[in-house]
Coordinates of C-alpha atoms in Angstrom, one line a residue:
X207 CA 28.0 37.6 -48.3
X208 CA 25.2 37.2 -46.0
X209 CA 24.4 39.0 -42.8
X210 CA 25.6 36.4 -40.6
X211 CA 28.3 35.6 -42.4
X212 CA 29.7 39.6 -42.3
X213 CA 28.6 39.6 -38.1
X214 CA 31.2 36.4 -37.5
X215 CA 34.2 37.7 -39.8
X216 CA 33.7 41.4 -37.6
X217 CA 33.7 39.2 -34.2
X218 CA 36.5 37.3 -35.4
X219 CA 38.4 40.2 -36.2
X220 CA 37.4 41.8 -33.2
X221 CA 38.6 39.1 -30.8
X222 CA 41.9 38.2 -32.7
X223 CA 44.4 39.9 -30.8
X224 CA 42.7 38.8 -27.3
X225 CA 42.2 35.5 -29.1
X226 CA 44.3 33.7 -26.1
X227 CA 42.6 35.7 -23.1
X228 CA 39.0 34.5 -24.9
X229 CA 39.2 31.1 -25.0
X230 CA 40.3 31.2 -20.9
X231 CA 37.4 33.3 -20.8
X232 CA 35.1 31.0 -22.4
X233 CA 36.7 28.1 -20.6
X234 CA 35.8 29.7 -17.2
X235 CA 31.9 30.5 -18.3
X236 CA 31.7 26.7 -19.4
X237 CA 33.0 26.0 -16.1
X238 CA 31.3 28.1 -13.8
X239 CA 28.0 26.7 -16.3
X240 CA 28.3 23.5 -15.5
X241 CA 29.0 24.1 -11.6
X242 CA 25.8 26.1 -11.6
X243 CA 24.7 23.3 -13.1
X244 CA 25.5 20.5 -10.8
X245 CA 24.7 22.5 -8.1
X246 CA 20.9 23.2 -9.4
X247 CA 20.6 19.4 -9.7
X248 CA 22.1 19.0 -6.0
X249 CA 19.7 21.4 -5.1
X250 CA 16.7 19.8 -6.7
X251 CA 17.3 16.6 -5.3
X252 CA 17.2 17.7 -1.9
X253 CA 14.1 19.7 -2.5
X254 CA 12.6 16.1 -3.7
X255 CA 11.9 14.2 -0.1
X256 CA 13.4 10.7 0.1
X257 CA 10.3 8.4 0.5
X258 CA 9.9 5.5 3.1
X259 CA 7.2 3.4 2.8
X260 CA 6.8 0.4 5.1
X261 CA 4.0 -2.5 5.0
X262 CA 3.0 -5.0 7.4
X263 CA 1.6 -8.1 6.6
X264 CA -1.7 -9.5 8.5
X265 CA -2.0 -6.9 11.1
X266 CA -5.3 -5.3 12.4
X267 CA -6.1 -1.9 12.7
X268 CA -5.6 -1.7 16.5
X269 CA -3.3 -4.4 16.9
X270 CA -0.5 -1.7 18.3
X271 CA 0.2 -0.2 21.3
X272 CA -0.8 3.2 19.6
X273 CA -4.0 4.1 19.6
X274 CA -5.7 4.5 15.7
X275 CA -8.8 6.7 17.4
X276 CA -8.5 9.3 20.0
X277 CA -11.5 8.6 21.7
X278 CA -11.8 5.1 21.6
X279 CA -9.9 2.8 24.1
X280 CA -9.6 -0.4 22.3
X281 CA -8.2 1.3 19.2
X282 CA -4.8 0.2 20.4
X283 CA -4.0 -3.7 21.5
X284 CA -3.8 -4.1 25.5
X285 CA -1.1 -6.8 25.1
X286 CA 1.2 -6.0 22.1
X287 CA 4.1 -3.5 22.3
X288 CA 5.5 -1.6 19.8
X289 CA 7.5 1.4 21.1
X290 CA 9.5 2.1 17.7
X291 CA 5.5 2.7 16.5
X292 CA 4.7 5.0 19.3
X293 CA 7.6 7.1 18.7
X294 CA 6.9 7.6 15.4
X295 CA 3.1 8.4 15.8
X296 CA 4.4 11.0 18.7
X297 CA 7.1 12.7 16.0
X298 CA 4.3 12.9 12.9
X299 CA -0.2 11.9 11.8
X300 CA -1.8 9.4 12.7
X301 CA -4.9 8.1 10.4
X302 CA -7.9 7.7 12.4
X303 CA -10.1 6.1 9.4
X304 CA -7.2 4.7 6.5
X305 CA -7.8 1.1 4.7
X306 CA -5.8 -1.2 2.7
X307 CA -7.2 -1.6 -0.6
X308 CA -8.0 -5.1 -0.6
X309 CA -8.8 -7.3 2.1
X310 CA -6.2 -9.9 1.6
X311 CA -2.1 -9.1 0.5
X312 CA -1.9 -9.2 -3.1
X313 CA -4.5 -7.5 -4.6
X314 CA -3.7 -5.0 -2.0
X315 CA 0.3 -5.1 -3.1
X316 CA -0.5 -4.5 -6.4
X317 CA -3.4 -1.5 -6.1
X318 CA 0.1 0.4 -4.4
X319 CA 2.4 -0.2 -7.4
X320 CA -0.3 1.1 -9.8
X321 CA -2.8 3.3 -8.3
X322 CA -6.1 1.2 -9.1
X323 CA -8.1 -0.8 -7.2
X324 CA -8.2 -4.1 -7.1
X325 CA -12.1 -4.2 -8.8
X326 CA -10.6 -2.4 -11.4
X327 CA -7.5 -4.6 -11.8
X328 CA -9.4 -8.1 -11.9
X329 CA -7.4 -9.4 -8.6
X330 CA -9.3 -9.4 -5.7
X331 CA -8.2 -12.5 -4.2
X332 CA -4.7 -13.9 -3.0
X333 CA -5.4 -17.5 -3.6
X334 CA -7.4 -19.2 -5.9
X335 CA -11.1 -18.7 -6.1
X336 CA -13.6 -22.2 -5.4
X337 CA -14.7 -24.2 -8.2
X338 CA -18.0 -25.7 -8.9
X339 CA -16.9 -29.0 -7.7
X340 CA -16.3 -27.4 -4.3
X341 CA -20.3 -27.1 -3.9
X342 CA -20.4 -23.4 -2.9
X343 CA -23.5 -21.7 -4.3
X344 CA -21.3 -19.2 -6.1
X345 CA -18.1 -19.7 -8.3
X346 CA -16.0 -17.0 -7.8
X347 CA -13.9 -15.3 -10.6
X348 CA -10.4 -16.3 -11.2
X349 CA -8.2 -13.6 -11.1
X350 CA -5.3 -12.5 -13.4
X351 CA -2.7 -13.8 -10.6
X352 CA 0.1 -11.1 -12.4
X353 CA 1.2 -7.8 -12.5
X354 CA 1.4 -6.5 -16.1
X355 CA 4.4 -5.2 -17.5
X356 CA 2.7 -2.4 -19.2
X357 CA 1.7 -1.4 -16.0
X358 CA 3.1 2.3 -15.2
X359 CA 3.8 1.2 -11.6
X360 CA 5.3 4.0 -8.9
X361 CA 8.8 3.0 -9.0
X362 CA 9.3 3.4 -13.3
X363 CA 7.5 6.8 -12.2
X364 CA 10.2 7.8 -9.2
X365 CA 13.0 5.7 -11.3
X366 CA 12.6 8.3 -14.2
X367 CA 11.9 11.5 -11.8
X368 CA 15.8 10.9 -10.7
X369 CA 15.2 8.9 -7.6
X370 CA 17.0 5.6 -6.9
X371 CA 14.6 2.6 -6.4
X372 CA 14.2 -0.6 -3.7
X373 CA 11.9 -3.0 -2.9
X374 CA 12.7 -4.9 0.1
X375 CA 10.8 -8.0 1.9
X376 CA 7.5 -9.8 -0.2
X377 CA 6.2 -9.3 -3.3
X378 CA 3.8 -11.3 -4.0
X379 CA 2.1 -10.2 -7.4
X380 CA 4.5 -12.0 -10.0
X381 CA 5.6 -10.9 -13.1
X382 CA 9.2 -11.1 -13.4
X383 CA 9.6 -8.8 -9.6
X384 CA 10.1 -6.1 -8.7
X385 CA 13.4 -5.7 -10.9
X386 CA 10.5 -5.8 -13.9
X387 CA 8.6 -2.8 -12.4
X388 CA 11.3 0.0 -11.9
X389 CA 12.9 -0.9 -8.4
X390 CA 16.8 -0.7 -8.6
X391 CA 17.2 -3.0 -5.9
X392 CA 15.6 -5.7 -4.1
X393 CA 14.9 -9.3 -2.9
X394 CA 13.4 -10.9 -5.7
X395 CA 10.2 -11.7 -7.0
X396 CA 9.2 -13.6 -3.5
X397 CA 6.1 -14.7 -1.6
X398 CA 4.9 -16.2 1.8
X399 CA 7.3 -19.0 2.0
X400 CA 10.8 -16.7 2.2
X401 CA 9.5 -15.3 5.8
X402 CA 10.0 -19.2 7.1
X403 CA 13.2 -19.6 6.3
X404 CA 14.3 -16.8 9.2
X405 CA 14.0 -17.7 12.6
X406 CA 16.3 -16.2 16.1
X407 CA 18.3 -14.4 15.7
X408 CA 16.5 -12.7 12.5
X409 CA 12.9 -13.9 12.7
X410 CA 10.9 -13.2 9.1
X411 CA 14.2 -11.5 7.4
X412 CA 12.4 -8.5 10.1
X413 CA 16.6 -7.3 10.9
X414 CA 18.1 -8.4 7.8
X415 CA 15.3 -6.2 5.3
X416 CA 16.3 -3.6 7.9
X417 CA 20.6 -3.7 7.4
X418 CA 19.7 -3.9 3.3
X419 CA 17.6 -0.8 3.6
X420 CA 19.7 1.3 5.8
X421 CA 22.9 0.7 3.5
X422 CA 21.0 1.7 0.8
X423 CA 19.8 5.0 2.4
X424 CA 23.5 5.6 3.5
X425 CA 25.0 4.8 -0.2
X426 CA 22.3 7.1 -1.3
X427 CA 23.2 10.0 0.5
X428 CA 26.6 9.5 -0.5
X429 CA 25.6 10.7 -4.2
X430 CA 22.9 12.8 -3.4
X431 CA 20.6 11.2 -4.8
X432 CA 16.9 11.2 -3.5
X433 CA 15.2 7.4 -3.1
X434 CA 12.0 5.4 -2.5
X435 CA 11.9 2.3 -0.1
X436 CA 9.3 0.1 0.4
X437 CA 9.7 -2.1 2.8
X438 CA 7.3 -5.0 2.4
X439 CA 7.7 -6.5 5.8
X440 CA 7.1 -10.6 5.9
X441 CA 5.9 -10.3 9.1
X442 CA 3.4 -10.9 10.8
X443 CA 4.1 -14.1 9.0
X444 CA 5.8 -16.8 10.7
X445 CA 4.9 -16.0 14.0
X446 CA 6.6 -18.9 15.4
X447 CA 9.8 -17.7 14.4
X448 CA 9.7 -14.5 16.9
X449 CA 12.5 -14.5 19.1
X450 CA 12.8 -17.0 21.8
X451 CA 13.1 -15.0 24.3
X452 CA 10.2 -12.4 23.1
X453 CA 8.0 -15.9 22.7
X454 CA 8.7 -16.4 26.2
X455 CA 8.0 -12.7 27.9
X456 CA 4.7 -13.0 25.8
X457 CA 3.9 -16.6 26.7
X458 CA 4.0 -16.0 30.1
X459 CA 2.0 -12.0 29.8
X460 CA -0.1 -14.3 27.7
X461 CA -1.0 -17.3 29.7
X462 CA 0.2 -19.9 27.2
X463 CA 2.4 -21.5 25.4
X464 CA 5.2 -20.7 23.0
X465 CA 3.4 -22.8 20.5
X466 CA 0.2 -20.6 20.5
X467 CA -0.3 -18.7 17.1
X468 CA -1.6 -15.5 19.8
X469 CA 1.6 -15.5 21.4
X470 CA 3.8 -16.2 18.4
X471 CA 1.7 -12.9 16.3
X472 CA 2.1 -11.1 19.4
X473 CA 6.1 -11.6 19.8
X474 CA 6.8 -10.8 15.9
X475 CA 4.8 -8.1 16.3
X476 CA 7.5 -6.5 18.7
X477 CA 10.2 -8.4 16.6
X478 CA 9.1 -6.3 13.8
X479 CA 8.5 -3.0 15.7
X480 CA 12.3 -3.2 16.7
X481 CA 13.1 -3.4 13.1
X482 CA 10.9 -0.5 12.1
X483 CA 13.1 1.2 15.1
X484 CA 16.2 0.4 13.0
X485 CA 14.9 1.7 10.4
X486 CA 13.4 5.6 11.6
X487 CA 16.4 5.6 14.0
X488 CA 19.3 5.2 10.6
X489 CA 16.8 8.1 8.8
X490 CA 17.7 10.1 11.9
X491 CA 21.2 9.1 12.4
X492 CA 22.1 9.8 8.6
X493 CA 20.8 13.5 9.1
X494 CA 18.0 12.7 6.4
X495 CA 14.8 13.5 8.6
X496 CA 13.9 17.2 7.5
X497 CA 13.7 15.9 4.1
X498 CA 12.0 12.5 4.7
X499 CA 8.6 10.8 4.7
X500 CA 8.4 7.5 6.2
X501 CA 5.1 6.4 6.3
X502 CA 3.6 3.2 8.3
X503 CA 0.6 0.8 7.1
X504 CA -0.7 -3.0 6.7
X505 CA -1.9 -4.9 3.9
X506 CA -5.0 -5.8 5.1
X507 CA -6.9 -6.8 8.8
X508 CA -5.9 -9.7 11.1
X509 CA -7.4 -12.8 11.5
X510 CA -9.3 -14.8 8.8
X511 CA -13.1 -16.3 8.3
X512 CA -14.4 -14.0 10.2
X513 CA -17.6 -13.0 9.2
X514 CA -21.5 -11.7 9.9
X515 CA -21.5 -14.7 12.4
X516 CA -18.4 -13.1 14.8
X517 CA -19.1 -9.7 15.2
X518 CA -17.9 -8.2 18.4
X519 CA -18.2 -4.4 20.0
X520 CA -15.6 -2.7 21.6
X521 CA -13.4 -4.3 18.0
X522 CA -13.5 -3.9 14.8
X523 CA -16.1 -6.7 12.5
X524 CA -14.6 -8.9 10.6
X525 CA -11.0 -9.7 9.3
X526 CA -8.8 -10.4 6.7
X527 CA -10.7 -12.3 3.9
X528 CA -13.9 -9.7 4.3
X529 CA -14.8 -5.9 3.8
X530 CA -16.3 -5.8 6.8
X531 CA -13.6 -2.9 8.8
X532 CA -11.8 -5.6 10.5
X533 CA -10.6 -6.9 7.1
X534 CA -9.8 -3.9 5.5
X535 CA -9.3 -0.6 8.1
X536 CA -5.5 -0.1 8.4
X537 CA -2.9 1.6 11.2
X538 CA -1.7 4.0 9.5
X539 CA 1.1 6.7 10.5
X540 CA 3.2 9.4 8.2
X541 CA 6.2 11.1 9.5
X542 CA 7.9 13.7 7.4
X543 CA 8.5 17.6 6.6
X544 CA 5.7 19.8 7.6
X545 CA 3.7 17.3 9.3
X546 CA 3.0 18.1 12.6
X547 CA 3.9 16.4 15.4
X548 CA 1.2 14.2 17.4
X549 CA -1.3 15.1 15.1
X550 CA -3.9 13.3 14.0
X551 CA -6.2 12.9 10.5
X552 CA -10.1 12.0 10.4
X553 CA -10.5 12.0 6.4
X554 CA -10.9 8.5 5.0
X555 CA -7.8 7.3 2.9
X556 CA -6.9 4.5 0.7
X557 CA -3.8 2.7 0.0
X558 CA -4.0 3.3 -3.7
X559 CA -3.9 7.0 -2.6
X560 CA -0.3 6.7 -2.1
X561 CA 0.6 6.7 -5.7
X562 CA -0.2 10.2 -6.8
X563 CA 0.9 11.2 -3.1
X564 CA 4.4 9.9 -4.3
X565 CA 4.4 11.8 -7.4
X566 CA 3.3 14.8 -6.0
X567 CA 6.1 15.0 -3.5
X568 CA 8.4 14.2 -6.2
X569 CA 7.1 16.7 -8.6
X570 CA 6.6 14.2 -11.5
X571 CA 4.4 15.9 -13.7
X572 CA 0.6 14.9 -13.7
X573 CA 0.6 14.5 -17.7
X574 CA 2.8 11.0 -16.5
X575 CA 0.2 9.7 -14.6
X576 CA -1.6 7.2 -16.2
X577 CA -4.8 8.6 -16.8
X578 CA -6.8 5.4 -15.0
X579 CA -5.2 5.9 -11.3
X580 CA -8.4 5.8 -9.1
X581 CA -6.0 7.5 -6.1
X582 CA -5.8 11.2 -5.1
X583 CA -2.9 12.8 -3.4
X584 CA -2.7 13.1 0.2
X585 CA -0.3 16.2 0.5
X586 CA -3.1 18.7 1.1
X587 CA -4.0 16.7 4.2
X588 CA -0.7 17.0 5.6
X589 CA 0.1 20.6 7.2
X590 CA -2.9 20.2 9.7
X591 CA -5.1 16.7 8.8
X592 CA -7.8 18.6 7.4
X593 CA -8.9 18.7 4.0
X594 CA -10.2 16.7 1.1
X595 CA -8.6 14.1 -1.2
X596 CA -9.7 14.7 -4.6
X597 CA -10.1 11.3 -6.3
X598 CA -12.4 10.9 -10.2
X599 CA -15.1 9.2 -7.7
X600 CA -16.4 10.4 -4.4
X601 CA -17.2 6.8 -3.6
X602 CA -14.5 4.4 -2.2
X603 CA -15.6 0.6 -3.3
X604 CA -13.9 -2.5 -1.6
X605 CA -14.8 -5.5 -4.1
X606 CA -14.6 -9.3 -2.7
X607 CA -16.9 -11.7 -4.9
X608 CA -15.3 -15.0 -3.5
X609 CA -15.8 -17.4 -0.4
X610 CA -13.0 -16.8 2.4
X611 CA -14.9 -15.5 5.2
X612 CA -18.6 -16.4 6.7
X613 CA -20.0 -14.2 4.7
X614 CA -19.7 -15.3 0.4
X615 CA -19.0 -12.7 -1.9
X616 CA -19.8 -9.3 -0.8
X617 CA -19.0 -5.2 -1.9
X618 CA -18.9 -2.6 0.4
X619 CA -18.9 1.2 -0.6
X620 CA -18.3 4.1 1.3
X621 CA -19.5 7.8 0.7
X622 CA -19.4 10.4 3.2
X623 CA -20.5 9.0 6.9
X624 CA -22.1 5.6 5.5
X625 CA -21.2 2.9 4.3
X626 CA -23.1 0.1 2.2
X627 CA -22.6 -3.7 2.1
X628 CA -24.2 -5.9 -0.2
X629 CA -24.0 -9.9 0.0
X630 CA -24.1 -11.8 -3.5
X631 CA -25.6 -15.2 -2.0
X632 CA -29.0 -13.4 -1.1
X633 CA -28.6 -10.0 -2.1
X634 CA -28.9 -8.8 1.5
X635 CA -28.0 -5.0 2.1
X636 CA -26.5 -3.6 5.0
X637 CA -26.4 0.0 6.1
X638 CA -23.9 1.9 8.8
X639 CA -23.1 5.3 9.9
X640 CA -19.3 4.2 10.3
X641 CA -18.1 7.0 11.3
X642 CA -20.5 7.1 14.9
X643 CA -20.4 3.1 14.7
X644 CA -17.0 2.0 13.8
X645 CA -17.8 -1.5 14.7
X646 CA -20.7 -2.3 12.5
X647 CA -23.4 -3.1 15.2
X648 CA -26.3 -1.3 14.3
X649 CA -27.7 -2.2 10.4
X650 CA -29.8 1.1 9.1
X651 CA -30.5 -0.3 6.2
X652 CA -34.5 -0.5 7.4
X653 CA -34.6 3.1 8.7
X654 CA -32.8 4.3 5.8
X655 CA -34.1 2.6 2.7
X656 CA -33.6 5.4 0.3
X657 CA -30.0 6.2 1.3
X658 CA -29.5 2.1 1.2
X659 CA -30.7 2.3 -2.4
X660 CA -28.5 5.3 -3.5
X661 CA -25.5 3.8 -2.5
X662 CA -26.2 0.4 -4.0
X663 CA -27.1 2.1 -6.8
X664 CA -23.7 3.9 -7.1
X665 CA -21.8 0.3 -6.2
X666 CA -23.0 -0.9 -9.3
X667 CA -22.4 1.7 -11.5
X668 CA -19.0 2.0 -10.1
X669 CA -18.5 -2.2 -11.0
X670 CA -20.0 -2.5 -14.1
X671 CA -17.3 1.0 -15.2
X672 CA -14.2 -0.8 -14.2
X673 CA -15.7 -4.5 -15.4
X674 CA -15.1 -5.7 -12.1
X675 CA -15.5 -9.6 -12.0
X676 CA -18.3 -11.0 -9.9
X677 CA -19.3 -14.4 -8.5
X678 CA -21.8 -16.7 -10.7
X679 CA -24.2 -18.8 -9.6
X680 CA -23.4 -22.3 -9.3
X681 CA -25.1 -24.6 -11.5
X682 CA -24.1 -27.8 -9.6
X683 CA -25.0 -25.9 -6.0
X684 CA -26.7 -29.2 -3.8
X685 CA -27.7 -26.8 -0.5
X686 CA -28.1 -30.5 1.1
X687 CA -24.4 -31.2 0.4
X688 CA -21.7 -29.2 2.8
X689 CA -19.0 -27.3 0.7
X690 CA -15.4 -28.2 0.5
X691 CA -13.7 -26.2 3.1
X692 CA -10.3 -24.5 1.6
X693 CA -8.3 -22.7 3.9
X694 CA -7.9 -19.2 1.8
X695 CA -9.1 -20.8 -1.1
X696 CA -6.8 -23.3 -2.0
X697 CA -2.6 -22.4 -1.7
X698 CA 0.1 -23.2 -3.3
X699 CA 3.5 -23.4 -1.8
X700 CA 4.1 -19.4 -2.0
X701 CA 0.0 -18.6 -1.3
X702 CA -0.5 -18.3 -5.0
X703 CA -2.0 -21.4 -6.3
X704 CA -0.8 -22.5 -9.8
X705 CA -3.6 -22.1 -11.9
X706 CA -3.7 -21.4 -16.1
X707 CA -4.1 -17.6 -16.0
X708 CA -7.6 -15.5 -17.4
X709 CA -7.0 -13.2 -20.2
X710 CA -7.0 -9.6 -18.9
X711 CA -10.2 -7.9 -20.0
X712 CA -9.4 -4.0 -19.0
X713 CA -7.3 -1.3 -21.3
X714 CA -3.6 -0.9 -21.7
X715 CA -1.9 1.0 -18.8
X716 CA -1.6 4.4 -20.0
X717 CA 1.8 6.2 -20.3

């Protein structure tokens, strides 16, 4: 008889007259076990911060009534309010120098559920790019117009760490929604042309997204069960659907008329403040603050076709459809446990950054990460706004090779204080200290040849590693014939034009 064998006959025969008394014993131990168990688990969901992540859509850097920079007056709009926005700045970090990863909504939307940027990705463009029937001197690329499903996007990430999952308001990047891409809940796979259907008394969905997200919170608590929100706001979208009576406060501050797009931004602008209120105020009311982030951003700058030909000073250059900072310079304000309150951060930031932020505060292990995510976690920054972001490249790059603004395709890139543009139609460079010259005014690119070169050099090594698309000359350019002027491009019903799709010319997502 074998060793083993001999060792469970003697325990048998050693428990059989307390045979009874065991198996209560045991019974208790599984019991006690599996409490012990339940309880670690309770406990390491509420070590794991619930995560609120809300996105506006169109609006500029200092288009609040907070100010983005502490020393610079018109970093914070003179006509918009939004006290829901200073009340959250006041309770956590404000980012003096954050941007949005694209310039325009959905190659930004999709850089945030994947960690890329849009260079990398092949979408830099919401709408479709010109032809060479338009007469532009470039073509621009056409973009793959779809999210991949083999994308590892934030959600699956989250989804599998134990957290429950919504996606509320647009989304704007196709394939199949957000149900596709790990989100539990949501509103669908759903562009521009859902925020029109809303008017008084719920202008853009703004109060409706709002009630969907704070039921979720509360059923969310009930299990005790950490979650991730992001709440894609529609507005400022459908400005003209602000509520009446906010149209009319602002038509009169403003001098015109209820039909003016300034007054109708300005009024959803407060519309959507309130429902950001709704929001913050149900984390607090819920008990949920000490062990939540809610952070606050845009998709990209305000405004559209502004270009080298509308600069400004005391403003930002620029707007949506550019890389000058109007286009692409975000408000940006976190709220959460351990972040000071008031406080303010100087480091520059990226959208895409938010992706191994995420995973860091939920302790997914970094072996999950794909191994391609451009982003670095923005935790360290947190406790007192100082610190570095550790990303594989020092460099930020902001890629736009098609026509929407005045100024063609163009790349900017970012490293340390300067910051390098580069225009594709003449190959024009462009130099600025941005952080002593936020608004672009004064070009270095003369006094400073050698740094100019170094940082074009970099830009094209950085777009020639991800294969980032590029504009083309245009073989049928007439420079005596006007081009076809497209508003964004060319738009379909939802903003994304039907077009046959491009293969995808980058590797597999990486699990």
């Amino acid at each position: 008889m074998s060793k083993v064998v001999m060792d469970e006959a003697r325990a048998a025969k050693a428990i059989g007259p307390f045979r009874k008394q065991w198996r209560v014993i045991m019974k208790c131990r599984l019991r006690i076990a599996f409490v012990t168990c339940l309880i670690s688990v309770s406990a390491h969901a509420a070590d794991r911060p619930n995560i609120v992540f809300m996105m506006s859509d169109d609006q500029a850097w200092n288009g609040l009534s907070v100010p983005m920079h502490p020393d610079l007056v018109w970093s914070k709009s003179s006509i918009v309010d939004t006290p829901s926005l200073e009340k959250l700045a006041a309770q956590g970090m404000r980012f003096s120098a954050a941007y949005a990863p694209a310039s325009v909504c959905s190659p930004t939307r999709i850089s945030l559920q994947t960690g890329r940027s849009p260079a990398a990705l092949h979408w830099t463009k919401a709408s479709r790019s010109v032809s060479a029937a338009d007469g532009y001197q470039m073509i621009g690329p056409r973009n793959i117009r779809e999210i991949d499903r083999g994308d590892v996007t934030i959600a699956e990430l989250l989804r599998d760490a134990g957290y429950a999952t919504a996606h509320y308001g647009k989304w704007h990047i196709n394939g199949g929604g957000p149900a596709a891409h790990g989100y539990d809940e949501s509103d669908g796979d759903i562009g521009n042309e859902y925020a029109h259907q809303y008017r008084d008394p719920n202008p853009a969905d703004i109060f409706g997204m709002a009630k969907r997200a704070i039921a979720f919170m509360a059923k969310r608590k009930k299990e005790g069960k950490p979650f991730f929100i992001q709440m894609s706001w529609h507005a400022l979208h459908a400005p003209q659907n602000a509520m009446k009576a906010t149209l009319a406060r602002y038509a009169q501050k403003m001098g015109g008329g209820i039909e003016d797009n300034r007054v109708g931004t300005a009024a959803i602008a407060e519309n959507l403040d309130t429902g950001v209120g709704m929001v913050v105020d149900a984390v607090d009311y819920l008990g949920l603050a000490d062990n939540t982030f809610v952070i606050y951003m845009s998709d990209n700058g305000s405004g559209g076709g502004v270009g080298k030909r509308r600069r400004r000073r005391g403003g930002l250059s620029g707007g949506k459809g550019s890389v000058w900072e109007g286009g692409i310079r975000s408000p940006l304000v976190i709220r959460g446990p351990g972040i000071p309150a008031d406080s303010w951060c100087h480091e520059r930031v990226v959208g895409y950054d938010f992706f191994p932020t995420f995973c860091d505060w939920a302790a997914v292990p970094t072996s999950k990460l794909p191994r391609d995510i451009e982003g670095g976690s923005l935790a360290g920054l947190l406790a007192t706004g100082r610190g570095k972001v550790t990303r594989q490249r020092e460099e930020l790059v902001f890629h736009f090779p098609h026509y929407q603004s005045g100024d063609g395709p163009h790349s900017a890139l970012f490293l340390g204080n300067y910051k390098v543009m580069k225009f594709y139609e003449t190959g024009r460079l462009a130099l600025f200290d941005i952080q002593a010259d936020p608004s672009e005014q004064t070009d270095l690119s003369s006094q400073m040849p050698a740094k100019t070169a170094e940082l074009d050099m970099r830009l094209v090594k950085y777009l020639r590693k991800v294969d980032a698309q590029m504009a083309v000359p245009n073989p049928d350019y007439d420079p005596n014939r006007a081009p076809v002027a497209r508003k964004g491009g060319g738009r379909g019903k939802d903003g994304n034009t039907k077009e046959k799709k491009p293969k995808r010319n980058r590797r597999k997502a990486n699990r």
